[in-house]
Short mmCIF file of C-alpha atoms and ligand atoms in Angstrom, two decimals:
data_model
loop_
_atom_site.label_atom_id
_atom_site.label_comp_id
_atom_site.label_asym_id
_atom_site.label_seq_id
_atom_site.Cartn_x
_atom_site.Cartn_y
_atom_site.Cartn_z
CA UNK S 238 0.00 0.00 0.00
CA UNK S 239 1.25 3.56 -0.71
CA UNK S 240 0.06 6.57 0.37
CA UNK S 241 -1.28 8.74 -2.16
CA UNK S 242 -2.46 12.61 -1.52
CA UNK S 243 -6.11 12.20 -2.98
CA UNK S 244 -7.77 16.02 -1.73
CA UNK S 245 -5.88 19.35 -0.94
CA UNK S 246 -7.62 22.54 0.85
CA UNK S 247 -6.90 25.96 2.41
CA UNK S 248 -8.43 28.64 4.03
CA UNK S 249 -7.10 32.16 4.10
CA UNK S 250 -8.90 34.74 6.58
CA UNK S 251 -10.22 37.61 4.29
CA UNK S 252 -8.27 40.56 6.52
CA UNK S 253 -5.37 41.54 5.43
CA UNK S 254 -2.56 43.37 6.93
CA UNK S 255 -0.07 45.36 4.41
CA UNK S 256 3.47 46.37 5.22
CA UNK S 257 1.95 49.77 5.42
CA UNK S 258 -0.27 48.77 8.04
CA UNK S 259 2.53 48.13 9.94
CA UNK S 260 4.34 50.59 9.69
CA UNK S 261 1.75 52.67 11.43
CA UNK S 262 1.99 50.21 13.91
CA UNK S 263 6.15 49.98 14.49
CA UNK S 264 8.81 51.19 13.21
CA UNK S 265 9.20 49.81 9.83
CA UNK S 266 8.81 50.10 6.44
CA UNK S 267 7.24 48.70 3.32
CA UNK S 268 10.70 48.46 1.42
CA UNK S 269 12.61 46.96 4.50
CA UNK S 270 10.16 44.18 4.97
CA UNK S 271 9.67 43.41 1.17
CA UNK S 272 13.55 43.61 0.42
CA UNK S 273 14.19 41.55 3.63
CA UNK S 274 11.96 38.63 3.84
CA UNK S 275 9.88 39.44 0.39
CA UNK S 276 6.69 39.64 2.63
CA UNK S 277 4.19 42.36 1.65
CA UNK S 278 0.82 41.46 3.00
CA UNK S 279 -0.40 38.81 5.37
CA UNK S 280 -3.55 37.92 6.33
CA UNK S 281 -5.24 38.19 10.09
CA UNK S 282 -7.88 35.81 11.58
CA UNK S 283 -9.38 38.53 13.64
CA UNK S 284 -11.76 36.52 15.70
CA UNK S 285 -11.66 33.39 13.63
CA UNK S 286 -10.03 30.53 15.72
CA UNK S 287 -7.67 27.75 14.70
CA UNK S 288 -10.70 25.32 14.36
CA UNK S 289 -13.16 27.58 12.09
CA UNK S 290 -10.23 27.90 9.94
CA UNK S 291 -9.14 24.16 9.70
CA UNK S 292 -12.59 23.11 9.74
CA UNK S 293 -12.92 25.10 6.09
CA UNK S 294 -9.36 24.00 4.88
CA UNK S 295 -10.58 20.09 5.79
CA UNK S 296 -13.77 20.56 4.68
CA UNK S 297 -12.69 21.42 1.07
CA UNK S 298 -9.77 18.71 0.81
CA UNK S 299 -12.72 16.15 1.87
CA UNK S 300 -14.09 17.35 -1.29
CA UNK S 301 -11.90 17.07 -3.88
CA UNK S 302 -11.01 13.65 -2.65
CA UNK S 303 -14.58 12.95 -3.23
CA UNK S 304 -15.19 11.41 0.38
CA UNK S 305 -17.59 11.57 3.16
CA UNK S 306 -16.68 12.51 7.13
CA UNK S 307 -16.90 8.73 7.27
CA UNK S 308 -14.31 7.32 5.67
CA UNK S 309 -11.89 9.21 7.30
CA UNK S 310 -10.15 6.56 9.77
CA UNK S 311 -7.58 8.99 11.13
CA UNK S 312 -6.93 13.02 11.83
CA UNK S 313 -3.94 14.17 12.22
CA UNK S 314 -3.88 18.01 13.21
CA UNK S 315 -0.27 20.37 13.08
CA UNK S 316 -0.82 23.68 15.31
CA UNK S 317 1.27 26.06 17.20
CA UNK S 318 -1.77 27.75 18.24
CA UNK S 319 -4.97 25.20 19.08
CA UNK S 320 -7.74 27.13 20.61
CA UNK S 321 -7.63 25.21 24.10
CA UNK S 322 -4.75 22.98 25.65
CA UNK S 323 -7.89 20.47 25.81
CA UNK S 324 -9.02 18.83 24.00
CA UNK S 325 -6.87 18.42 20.75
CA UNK S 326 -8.06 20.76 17.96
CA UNK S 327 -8.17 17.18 16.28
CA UNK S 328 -11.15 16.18 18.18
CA UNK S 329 -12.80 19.90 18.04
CA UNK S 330 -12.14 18.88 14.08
CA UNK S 331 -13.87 15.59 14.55
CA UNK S 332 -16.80 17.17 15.77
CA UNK S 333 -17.07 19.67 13.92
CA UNK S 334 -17.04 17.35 10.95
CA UNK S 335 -18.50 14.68 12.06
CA UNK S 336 -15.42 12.49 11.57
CA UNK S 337 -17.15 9.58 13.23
CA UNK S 338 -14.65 6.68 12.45
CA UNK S 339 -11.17 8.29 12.75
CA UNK S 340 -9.03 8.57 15.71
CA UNK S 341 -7.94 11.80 16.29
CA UNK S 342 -4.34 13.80 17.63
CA UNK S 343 -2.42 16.80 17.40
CA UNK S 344 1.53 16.71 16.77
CA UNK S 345 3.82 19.60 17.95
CA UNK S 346 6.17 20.32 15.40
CA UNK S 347 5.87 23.86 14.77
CA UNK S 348 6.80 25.25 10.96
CA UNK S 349 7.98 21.50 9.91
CA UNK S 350 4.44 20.25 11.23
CA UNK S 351 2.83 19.51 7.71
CA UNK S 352 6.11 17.70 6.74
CA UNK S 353 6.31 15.08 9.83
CA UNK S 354 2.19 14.74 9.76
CA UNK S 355 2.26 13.52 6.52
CA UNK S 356 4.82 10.93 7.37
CA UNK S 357 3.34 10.27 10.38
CA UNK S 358 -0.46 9.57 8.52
CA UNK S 359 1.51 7.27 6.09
CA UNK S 360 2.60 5.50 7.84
CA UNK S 361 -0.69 4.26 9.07
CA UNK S 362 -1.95 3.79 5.76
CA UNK S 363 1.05 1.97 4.39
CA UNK S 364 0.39 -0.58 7.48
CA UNK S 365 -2.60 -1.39 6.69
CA UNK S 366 -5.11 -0.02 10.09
CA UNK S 367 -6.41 3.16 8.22
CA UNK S 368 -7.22 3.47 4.71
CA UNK S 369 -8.14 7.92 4.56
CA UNK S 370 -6.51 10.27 6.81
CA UNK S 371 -7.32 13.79 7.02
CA UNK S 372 -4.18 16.10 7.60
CA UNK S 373 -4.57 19.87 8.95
CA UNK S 374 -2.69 22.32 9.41
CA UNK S 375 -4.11 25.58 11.11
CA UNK S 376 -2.07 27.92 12.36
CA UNK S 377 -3.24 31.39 14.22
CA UNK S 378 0.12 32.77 14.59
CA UNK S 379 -1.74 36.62 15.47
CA UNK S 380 -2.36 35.45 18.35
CA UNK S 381 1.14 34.91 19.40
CA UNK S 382 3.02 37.46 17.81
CA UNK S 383 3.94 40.70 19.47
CA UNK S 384 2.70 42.97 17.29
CA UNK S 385 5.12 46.33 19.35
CA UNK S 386 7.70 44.18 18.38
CA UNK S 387 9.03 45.11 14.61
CA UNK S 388 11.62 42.07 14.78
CA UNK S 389 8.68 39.31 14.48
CA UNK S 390 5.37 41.02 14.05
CA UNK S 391 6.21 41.97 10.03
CA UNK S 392 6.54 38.15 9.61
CA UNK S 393 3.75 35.85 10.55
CA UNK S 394 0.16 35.76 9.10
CA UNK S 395 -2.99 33.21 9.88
CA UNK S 396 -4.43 30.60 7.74
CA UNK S 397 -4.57 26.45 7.26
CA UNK S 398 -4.14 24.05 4.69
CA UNK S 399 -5.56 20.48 4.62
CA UNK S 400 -4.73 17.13 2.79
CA UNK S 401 -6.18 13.93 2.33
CA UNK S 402 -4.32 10.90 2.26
CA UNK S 403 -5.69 7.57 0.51
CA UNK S 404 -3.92 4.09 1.14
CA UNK S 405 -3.72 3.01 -2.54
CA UNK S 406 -1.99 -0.38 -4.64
CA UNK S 407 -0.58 1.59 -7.51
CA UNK S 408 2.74 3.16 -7.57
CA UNK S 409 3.76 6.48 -6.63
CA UNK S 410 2.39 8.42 -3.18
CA UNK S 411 4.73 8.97 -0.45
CA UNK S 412 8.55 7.69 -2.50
CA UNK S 413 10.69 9.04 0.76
CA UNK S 414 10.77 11.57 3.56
CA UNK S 415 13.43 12.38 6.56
CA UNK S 416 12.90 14.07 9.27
CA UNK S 417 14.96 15.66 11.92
CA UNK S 418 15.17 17.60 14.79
CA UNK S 419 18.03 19.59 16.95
CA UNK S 420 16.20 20.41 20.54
CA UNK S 421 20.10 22.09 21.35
CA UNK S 422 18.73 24.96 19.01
CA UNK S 423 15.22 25.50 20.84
CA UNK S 424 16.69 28.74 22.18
CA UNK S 425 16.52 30.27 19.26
CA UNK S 426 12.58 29.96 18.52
CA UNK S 427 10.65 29.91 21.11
CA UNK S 428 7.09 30.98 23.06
CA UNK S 429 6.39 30.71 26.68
CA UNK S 430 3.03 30.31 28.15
CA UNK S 431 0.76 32.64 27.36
CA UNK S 432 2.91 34.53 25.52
CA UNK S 433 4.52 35.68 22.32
CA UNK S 434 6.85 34.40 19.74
CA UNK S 435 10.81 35.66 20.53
CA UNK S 436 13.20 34.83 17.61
CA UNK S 437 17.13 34.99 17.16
CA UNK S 438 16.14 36.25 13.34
CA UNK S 439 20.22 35.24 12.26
CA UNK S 440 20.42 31.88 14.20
CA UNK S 441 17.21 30.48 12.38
CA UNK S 442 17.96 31.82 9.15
CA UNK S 443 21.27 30.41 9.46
CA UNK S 444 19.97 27.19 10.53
CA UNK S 445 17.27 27.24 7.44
CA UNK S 446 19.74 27.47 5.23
CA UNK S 447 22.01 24.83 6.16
CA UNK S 448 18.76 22.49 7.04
CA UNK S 449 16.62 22.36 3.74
CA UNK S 450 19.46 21.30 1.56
CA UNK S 451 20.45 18.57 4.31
CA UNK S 452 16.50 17.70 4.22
CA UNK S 453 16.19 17.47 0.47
CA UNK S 454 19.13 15.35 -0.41
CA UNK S 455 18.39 12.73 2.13
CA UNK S 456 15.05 12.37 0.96
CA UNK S 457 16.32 12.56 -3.09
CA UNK S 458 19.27 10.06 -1.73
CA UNK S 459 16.72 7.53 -0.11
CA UNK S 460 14.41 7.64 -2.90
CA UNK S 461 17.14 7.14 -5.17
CA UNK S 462 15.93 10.43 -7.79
CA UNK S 463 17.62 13.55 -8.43
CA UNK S 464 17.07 17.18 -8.07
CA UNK S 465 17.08 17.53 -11.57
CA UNK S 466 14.14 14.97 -11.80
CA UNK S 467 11.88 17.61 -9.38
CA UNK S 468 8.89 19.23 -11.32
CA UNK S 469 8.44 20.99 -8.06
CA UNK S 470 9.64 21.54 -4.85
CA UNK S 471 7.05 23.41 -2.11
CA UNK S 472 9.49 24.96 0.70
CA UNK S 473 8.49 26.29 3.98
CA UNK S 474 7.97 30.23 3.31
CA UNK S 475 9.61 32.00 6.22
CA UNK S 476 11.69 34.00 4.20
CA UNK S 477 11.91 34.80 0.29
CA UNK S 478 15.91 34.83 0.89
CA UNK S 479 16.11 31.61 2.40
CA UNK S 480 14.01 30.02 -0.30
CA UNK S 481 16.47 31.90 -3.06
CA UNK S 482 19.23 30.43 -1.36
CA UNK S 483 17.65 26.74 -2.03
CA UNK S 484 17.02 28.01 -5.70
CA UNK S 485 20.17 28.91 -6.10
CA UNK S 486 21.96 26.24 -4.66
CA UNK S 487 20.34 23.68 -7.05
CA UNK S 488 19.72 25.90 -10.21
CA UNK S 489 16.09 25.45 -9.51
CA UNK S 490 13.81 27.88 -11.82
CA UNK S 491 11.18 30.02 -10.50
CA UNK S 492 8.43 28.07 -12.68
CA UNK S 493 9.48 25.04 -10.82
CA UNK S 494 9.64 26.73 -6.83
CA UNK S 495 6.03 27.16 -4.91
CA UNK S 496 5.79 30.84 -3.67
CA UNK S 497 3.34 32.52 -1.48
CA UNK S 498 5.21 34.32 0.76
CA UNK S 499 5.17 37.86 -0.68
CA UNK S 500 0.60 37.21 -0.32
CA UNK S 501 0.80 35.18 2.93
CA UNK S 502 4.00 35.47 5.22
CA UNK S 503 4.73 32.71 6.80
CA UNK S 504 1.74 30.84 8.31
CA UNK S 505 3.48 28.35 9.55
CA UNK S 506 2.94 24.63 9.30
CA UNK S 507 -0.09 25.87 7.47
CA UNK S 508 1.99 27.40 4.52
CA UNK S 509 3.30 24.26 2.53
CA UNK S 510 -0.45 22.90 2.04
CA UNK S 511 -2.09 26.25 1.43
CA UNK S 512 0.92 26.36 -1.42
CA UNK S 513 0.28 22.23 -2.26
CA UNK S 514 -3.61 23.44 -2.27
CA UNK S 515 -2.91 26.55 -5.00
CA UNK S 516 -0.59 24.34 -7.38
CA UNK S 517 -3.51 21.86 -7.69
CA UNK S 518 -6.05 23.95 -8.22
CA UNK S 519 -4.16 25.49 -10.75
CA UNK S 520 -3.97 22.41 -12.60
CA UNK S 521 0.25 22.65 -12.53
CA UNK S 522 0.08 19.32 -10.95
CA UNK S 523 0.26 16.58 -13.44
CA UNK S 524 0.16 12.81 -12.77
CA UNK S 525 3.50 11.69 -12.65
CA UNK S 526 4.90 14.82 -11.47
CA UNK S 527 7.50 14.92 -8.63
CA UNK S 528 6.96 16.90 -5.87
CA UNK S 529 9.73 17.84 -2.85
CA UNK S 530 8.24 19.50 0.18
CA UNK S 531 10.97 20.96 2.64
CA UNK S 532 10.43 22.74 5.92
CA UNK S 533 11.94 24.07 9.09
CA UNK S 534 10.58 25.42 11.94
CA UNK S 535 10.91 25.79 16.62
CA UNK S 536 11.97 22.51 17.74
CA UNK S 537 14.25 23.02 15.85
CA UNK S 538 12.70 20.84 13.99
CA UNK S 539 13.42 19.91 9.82
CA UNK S 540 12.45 17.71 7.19
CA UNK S 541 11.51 17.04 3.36
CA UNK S 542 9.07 14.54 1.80
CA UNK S 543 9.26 13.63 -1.83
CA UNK S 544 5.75 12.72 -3.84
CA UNK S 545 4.92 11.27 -6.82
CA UNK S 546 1.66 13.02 -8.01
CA UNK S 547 -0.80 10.45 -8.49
CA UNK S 548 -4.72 11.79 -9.16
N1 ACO D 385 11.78 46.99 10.16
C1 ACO D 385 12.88 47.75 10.19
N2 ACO D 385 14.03 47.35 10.76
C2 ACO D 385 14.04 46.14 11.33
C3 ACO D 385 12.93 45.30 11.35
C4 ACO D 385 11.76 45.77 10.72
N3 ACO D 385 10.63 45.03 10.67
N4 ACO D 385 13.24 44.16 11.98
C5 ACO D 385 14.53 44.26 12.35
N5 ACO D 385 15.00 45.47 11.97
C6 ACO D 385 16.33 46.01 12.18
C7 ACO D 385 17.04 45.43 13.37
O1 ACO D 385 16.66 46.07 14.56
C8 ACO D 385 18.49 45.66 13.01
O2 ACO D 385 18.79 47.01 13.32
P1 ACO D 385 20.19 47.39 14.00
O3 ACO D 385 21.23 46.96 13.02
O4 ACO D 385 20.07 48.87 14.19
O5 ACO D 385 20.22 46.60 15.27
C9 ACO D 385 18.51 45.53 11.49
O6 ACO D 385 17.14 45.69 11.06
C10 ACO D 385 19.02 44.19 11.01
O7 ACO D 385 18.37 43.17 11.75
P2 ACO D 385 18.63 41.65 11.46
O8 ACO D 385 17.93 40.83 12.48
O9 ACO D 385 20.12 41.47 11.31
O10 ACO D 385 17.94 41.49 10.02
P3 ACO D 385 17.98 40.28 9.06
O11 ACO D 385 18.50 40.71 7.74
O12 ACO D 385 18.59 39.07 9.69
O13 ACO D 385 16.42 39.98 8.84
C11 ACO D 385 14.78 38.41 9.58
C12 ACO D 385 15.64 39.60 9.96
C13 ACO D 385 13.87 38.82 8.45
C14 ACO D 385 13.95 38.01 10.80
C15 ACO D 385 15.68 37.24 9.12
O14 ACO D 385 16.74 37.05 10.03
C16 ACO D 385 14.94 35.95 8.96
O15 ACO D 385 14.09 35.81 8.12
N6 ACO D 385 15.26 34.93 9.78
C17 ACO D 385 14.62 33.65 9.69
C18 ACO D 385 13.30 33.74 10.35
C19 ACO D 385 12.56 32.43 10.19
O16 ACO D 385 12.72 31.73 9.24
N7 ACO D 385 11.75 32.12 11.16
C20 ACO D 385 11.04 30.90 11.09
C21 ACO D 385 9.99 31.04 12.05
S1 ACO D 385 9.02 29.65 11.84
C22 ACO D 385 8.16 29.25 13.24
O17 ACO D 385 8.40 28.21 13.78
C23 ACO D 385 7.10 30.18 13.74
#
């Protein structure tokens, strides 16, 4: 059995918040967020919680896969911000959509969370127990970010993306992943209680950049393909400069490279399905076509996951 992605969804919040915005706000400006992290608007969930906006994300990958709540057999939910510490935003899901057969978590993997979810759902289809899973990933990041602080507030922006995953006898699905983590770096991205996101900006860039690359050749290496085989490779979008770097590094053209960053910011585990989501609506996604997903995140935590297209 492989595990084939059979129904993408997202859900952006309809407020938006432009680099001018915020620079009424702190002390910033329109051309040093756009040169510096290629961000110019992001978009705000205002009093929309994690749930509503998974809920719509889910609701619309359950579509295009064609399925009813019912056959889901498994939910697996990333967040950084659920609505409650009880119960999982999974279960709130569950109810919500009346997910009657699955069981039901949430992981903790912060920015990576889409990457090691996927793996994680996989690997209870390719065993046989489940044979749908429903992956979201709904991130409210306004509601942790500072927003006196210029550092972090320019960055972050709210939204969720959804997948469903199909246990299937066919080739393609799922060809590799690795993930990884380094907890000695947790300094550098972190959020106590009740509070807001604080961020070494250098550290984690630095990290990013040395991460991805390790991330995408172990998955290309265990799959046995090379980067010149990708049709497209969906990175985490934290930063326009780190995702240039990974461009750069493998002479990968823009037509080939998922971005949403300059729209979006970074939302997060949410923003390499909201990205997977707007590639297949767009029809770019043929079957056949191989797809490398890379992200990095708190933790720290890092991976990649390499698809073969298959619907
Ligand atoms: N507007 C104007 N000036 C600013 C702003 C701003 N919004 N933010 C910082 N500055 C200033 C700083 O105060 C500093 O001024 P100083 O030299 O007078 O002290 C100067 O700009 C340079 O600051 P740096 O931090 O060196 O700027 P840098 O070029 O590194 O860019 C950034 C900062 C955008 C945060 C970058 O380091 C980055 O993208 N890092 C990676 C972030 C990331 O990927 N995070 C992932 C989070 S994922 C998750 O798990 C939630």
């Amino acid at each position: 059995m492989n595990a084939h992605i059979t129904g993408t969804g997202r859900f952006i919040p309809p407020d938006i918040l432009t680099n001018q915005d915020l620079s009424r706000m702190v002390d910033t400006s329109d051309e040093w967020i756009a040169s510096r992290t290629g961000i110019r608007t992001r978009h705000i969930a205002r009093d929309m919680s994690a749930c509503d906006m998974g809920e719509a994300a889910a609701r619309a990958a359950l579509d295009t896969a064609g399925l009813s709540p019912a056959d889901i057999g498994l939910v697996v939910v990333s967040t950084t911000t659920p609505d409650r510490p009880l119960p999982s935003l999974a279960c709130d899901l569950q109810l919500r959509l009346g997910l009657e057969n699955a069981f039901c978590f949430d992981i903790g993997a912060a920015c990576s969370g889409f990457i090691y979810a996927l793996d994680i759902a996989a690997l209870y289809l390719r065993t046989g127990g489940v044979t749908h899973a429903l992956v979201v990933c709904a991130e409210k990041l306004s509601a942790i970010t500072d927003y006196t602080d210029r550092r972090t507030c320019v960055l972050f922006g709210d939204g969720a993306g959804a997948v469903v995953l199909s246990a299937a006898d066919k080739p393609g699905g799922l060809l590799a992943s690795y993930l990884a983590a380094r907890g000695d770096g947790g300094a550098a991205l972190h959020c106590a209680p009740g509070g807001c996101i604080q961020m070494e900006g250098q550290e984690v860039y630095k990290f990013a950049v040395r991460a991805m690359p390790e991330a995408i050749e172990k998955t290309l290496a265990k799959a046995g393909r090379n980067v010149t085989e990708l049709d497209f490779i969906i990175p985490h979008q934290a930063n326009i400069r780190i995702i240039q770097s990974v461009m750069h590094r493998y002479g990968l053209p823009p037509d080939k490279v998922a971005i949403t960053i300059d729209r979006y910011g970074n939302t997060s585990s949410a923003s390499i399905p909201i990205a997977l989501d707007e590639l297949a609506r767009e029809g770019r996604l043929r079957p056949g076509a191989l797809l490398l997903m890379t992200g990095f995140g708190a933790g720290l935590t890092y991976g990649a996951t390499l698809f073969e297209w298959s619907v």
